[in-house]
Amino acid sequence: MMGSQGKFFRSFSRVELQTLSFVIFTGFFFISVTLLVLSAGHFVSLPSLGSWLSPRASPLPRAGENDTNNQNVDLRRKPLCDTSDRRADICDMEGDIRIQASSSSIFFVTSSIRNTTELQQSWKIKPHPRKGDRPAMSGVTEMSVGYLSPKQDVPKCDINSTVPAIIFATGGYMGNFFHEVSDSIIPLYISSHKFNGEVQFLVSEMLPWWMTKYERLLKKLSHHEIINFNKDAMVRCYPRVIVGIAFHKDMGIDPARSGGVTMFDFGRFIRSTYSLERKTATKLQGANPEKRPRLLIIARSRTRRFTNVNEIVQMVGWEGFEPVVAEIKKNQSIAEFARLVNSCDVILGVHGAGLTIRTKLLLLTNLIFLPTNAVVIQVVPLGGMDSFCYADYGVPTLEMKMKYLQYGIGVMESSLVDRYGITDPVVINPKSVQVQKEGWSNWTSIYFFNQDVKLDVDRFRSFLIHARELLRE
């Protein structure tokens, strides 16, 4: 009896404990819900509570949340133009874009702007990548870029295009081959190659000789009519417009900013454009004395020229090269000169981009026509310009998968010794010239435009030996 009573008592206790736990849990649950309702009353209306408790309902926004989100969308809108780069301002627009060249205006027509301040926002752009260079930019047309609402006086489209447009200027230092390539051709390639020819160019400050000179290249980049921006009376409408062309660095491309495109790709593009046959330079194997790589000596008629070309030619031949002297012809086409450069394995020249003569294709800028693995030898005159020369030509050479050698001349190899004397600061301390009044102007006049080189062939011979070794790699 006692055993059965004890068993009953223990069973009752377990049920009682389970019931008690349930009651306590339920009590805490309702207390929590009550507190939650009281606190939530400050933020949501009571009719919303059912929706909040429903397992299929989405959380409701707080008061004014939709308005805030709309404002955030407006605040996050990407500006039409990026003026943060030190060398080039770029505007890139997609939508209903209208170009009214007669007023130098580009309009982005949109109804999505509710903010009056943003609608009134505009930019003044000069589409040439020498921002901050007053002499270069003084003749470049300034263009206005901004928004228009459909409710405003929107210019009617005379011509509707289905392809994008790029607006750029050929002003600046055109006529100087280095700047033509570095300031126009490479930036235009960076900006337009991704369209595979399906893009239209509108050119401001269009230079007829420049258009003729680069006609083949322009047709490779664009399969459409090129428009003279300054003489265009039409209102042209496009789905996308880019104002300005992207500049990364002198004679260079930054793959991180170009979508992975490199100077090596640019070199292949150039060889394809001008139908250059040689893709790679001659590779020397073994000690075959019959193999004579072609070495191009860039001869100049005015400044920064070799004064002993014949002596250089003789020495080049002794070291196992076939010397080729490039005498710049006045009316020589870029395609003709490109074929000459491409036929060579080594190019030798004194640093410098050349004089501002439109028909001349000068110096080491012609490395863009060389085949892969060719060797570029740059002779650096006096003036403390070694790092400057390396940046201008050494880096692009290496980026195009070629080999680079830089030869700094000795004092006695410079014509400045004859003009100023061996003890003059111009010869022994070029930096002192830069700190004088009109320092930069004076410096360029002395070292760039009034200095020739008499190459010490005995001193230079080791560079030719090195060049042959590089052609074996």
GROMACS .gro file of N, CA and C in nm, residues 93 95-109 154-167 200-203 206 224-243:
model
  165
   93MET      N    1   2.784   5.950  -7.007
   93MET     CA    2   2.639   5.953  -6.985
   93MET      C    3   2.569   5.846  -7.068
   95GLY      N    4   2.168   5.723  -7.176
   95GLY     CA    5   2.026   5.758  -7.172
   95GLY      C    6   1.990   5.838  -7.296
   96ASP      N    7   1.913   5.943  -7.276
   96ASP     CA    8   1.874   6.033  -7.385
   96ASP      C    9   1.972   6.149  -7.386
   97ILE      N   10   2.076   6.139  -7.470
   97ILE     CA   11   2.182   6.241  -7.473
   97ILE      C   12   2.172   6.318  -7.603
   98ARG      N   13   2.174   6.450  -7.592
   98ARG     CA   14   2.160   6.535  -7.710
   98ARG      C   15   2.279   6.632  -7.719
   99ILE      N   16   2.342   6.632  -7.835
   99ILE     CA   17   2.459   6.717  -7.857
   99ILE      C   18   2.420   6.830  -7.951
  100GLN      N   19   2.431   6.951  -7.898
  100GLN     CA   20   2.404   7.071  -7.979
  100GLN      C   21   2.538   7.144  -7.996
  101ALA      N   22   2.610   7.105  -8.101
  101ALA     CA   23   2.745   7.156  -8.120
  101ALA      C   24   2.748   7.307  -8.143
  102SER      N   25   2.642   7.361  -8.201
  102SER     CA   26   2.638   7.504  -8.230
  102SER      C   27   2.650   7.589  -8.104
  103SER      N   28   2.607   7.533  -7.990
  103SER     CA   29   2.620   7.605  -7.863
  103SER      C   30   2.722   7.537  -7.771
  104SER      N   31   2.796   7.438  -7.826
  104SER     CA   32   2.895   7.361  -7.749
  104SER      C   33   2.831   7.300  -7.624
  105SER      N   34   2.711   7.245  -7.640
  105SER     CA   35   2.635   7.192  -7.527
  105SER      C   36   2.602   7.045  -7.545
  106ILE      N   37   2.608   6.974  -7.434
  106ILE     CA   38   2.567   6.833  -7.430
  106ILE      C   39   2.464   6.820  -7.319
  107PHE      N   40   2.344   6.771  -7.353
  107PHE     CA   41   2.235   6.762  -7.257
  107PHE      C   42   2.200   6.617  -7.226
  108PHE      N   43   2.182   6.589  -7.097
  108PHE     CA   44   2.131   6.460  -7.054
  108PHE      C   45   1.984   6.483  -7.016
  109VAL      N   46   1.892   6.436  -7.102
  109VAL     CA   47   1.749   6.458  -7.081
  109VAL      C   48   1.694   6.347  -6.993
  154VAL      N   49   1.371   7.135  -7.469
  154VAL     CA   50   1.467   7.034  -7.512
  154VAL      C   51   1.488   7.044  -7.663
  155PRO      N   52   1.614   7.056  -7.710
  155PRO     CA   53   1.637   7.063  -7.855
  155PRO      C   54   1.594   6.934  -7.925
  156LYS      N   55   1.528   6.947  -8.038
  156LYS     CA   56   1.481   6.831  -8.113
  156LYS      C   57   1.597   6.763  -8.185
  157CYS      N   58   1.588   6.632  -8.194
  157CYS     CA   59   1.693   6.553  -8.260
  157CYS      C   60   1.682   6.567  -8.411
  158ASP      N   61   1.790   6.609  -8.475
  158ASP     CA   62   1.796   6.607  -8.621
  158ASP      C   63   1.842   6.470  -8.670
  159ILE      N   64   1.931   6.409  -8.590
  159ILE     CA   65   1.984   6.276  -8.626
  159ILE      C   66   1.985   6.189  -8.501
  160ASN      N   67   1.925   6.073  -8.510
  160ASN     CA   68   1.927   5.977  -8.400
  160ASN      C   69   2.027   5.867  -8.433
  161SER      N   70   2.116   5.840  -8.340
  161SER     CA   71   2.217   5.736  -8.360
  161SER      C   72   2.194   5.622  -8.262
  162THR      N   73   2.226   5.503  -8.306
  162THR     CA   74   2.212   5.385  -8.218
  162THR      C   75   2.345   5.345  -8.155
  163VAL      N   76   2.454   5.413  -8.195
  163VAL     CA   77   2.585   5.381  -8.138
  163VAL      C   78   2.629   5.494  -8.045
  164PRO      N   79   2.722   5.467  -7.954
  164PRO     CA   80   2.772   5.572  -7.865
  164PRO      C   81   2.856   5.675  -7.941
  165ALA      N   82   2.887   5.785  -7.873
  165ALA     CA   83   2.972   5.890  -7.932
  165ALA      C   84   3.082   5.927  -7.834
  166ILE      N   85   3.198   5.962  -7.889
  166ILE     CA   86   3.309   6.014  -7.809
  166ILE      C   87   3.348   6.149  -7.866
  167ILE      N   88   3.354   6.248  -7.779
  167ILE     CA   89   3.393   6.383  -7.820
  167ILE      C   90   3.534   6.410  -7.768
  200GLN      N   91   3.101   5.659  -8.268
  200GLN     CA   92   3.122   5.772  -8.358
  200GLN      C   93   3.205   5.879  -8.289
  201PHE      N   94   3.302   5.934  -8.363
  201PHE     CA   95   3.388   6.039  -8.309
  201PHE      C   96   3.337   6.176  -8.352
  202LEU      N   97   3.328   6.268  -8.256
  202LEU     CA   98   3.303   6.409  -8.285
  202LEU      C   99   3.429   6.483  -8.241
  203VAL      N  100   3.497   6.545  -8.338
  203VAL     CA  101   3.629   6.602  -8.313
  203VAL      C  102   3.623   6.754  -8.310
  206MET      N  103   3.932   7.022  -8.516
  206MET     CA  104   3.976   6.922  -8.615
  206MET      C  105   4.083   6.980  -8.707
  224HIS      N  106   3.235   5.459  -8.833
  224HIS     CA  107   3.133   5.558  -8.867
  224HIS      C  108   3.195   5.692  -8.908
  225GLU      N  109   3.115   5.773  -8.972
  225GLU     CA  110   3.160   5.905  -9.017
  225GLU      C  111   3.213   5.987  -8.899
  226ILE      N  112   3.324   6.054  -8.921
  226ILE     CA  113   3.380   6.142  -8.818
  226ILE      C  114   3.323   6.282  -8.836
  227ILE      N  115   3.273   6.340  -8.727
  227ILE     CA  116   3.203   6.468  -8.733
  227ILE      C  117   3.294   6.582  -8.686
  228ASN      N  118   3.297   6.689  -8.763
  228ASN     CA  119   3.369   6.809  -8.724
  228ASN      C  120   3.281   6.887  -8.626
  229PHE      N  121   3.310   6.876  -8.499
  229PHE     CA  122   3.224   6.931  -8.394
  229PHE      C  123   3.200   7.081  -8.412
  230ASN      N  124   3.304   7.157  -8.443
  230ASN     CA  125   3.293   7.302  -8.449
  230ASN      C  126   3.212   7.353  -8.569
  231LYS      N  127   3.190   7.264  -8.667
  231LYS     CA  128   3.115   7.307  -8.786
  231LYS      C  129   2.983   7.232  -8.802
  232ASP      N  130   2.942   7.163  -8.700
  232ASP     CA  131   2.821   7.081  -8.709
  232ASP      C  132   2.698   7.160  -8.664
  233ALA      N  133   2.601   7.175  -8.754
  233ALA     CA  134   2.480   7.252  -8.723
  233ALA      C  135   2.366   7.164  -8.674
  234MET      N  136   2.386   7.033  -8.674
  234MET     CA  137   2.282   6.939  -8.635
  234MET      C  138   2.274   6.921  -8.483
  235VAL      N  139   2.154   6.879  -8.438
  235VAL     CA  140   2.139   6.829  -8.301
  235VAL      C  141   2.144   6.677  -8.313
  236ARG      N  142   2.246   6.619  -8.254
  236ARG     CA  143   2.268   6.474  -8.265
  236ARG      C  144   2.233   6.407  -8.133
  237CYS      N  145   2.159   6.297  -8.142
  237CYS     CA  146   2.112   6.227  -8.023
  237CYS      C  147   2.172   6.086  -8.018
  238TYR      N  148   2.219   6.049  -7.899
  238TYR     CA  149   2.289   5.922  -7.881
  238TYR      C  150   2.241   5.853  -7.754
  239PRO      N  151   2.257   5.719  -7.748
  239PRO     CA  152   2.223   5.647  -7.625
  239PRO      C  153   2.332   5.657  -7.520
  240ARG      N  154   2.452   5.693  -7.564
  240ARG     CA  155   2.564   5.711  -7.471
  240ARG      C  156   2.663   5.810  -7.532
  241VAL      N  157   2.715   5.899  -7.448
  241VAL     CA  158   2.814   5.997  -7.494
  241VAL      C  159   2.926   6.007  -7.391
  242ILE      N  160   3.049   6.004  -7.440
  242ILE     CA  161   3.167   6.026  -7.356
  242ILE      C  162   3.233   6.154  -7.405
  243VAL      N  163   3.248   6.249  -7.314
  243VAL     CA  164   3.314   6.375  -7.347
  243VAL      C  165   3.453   6.372  -7.286
   0.00000   0.00000   0.00000
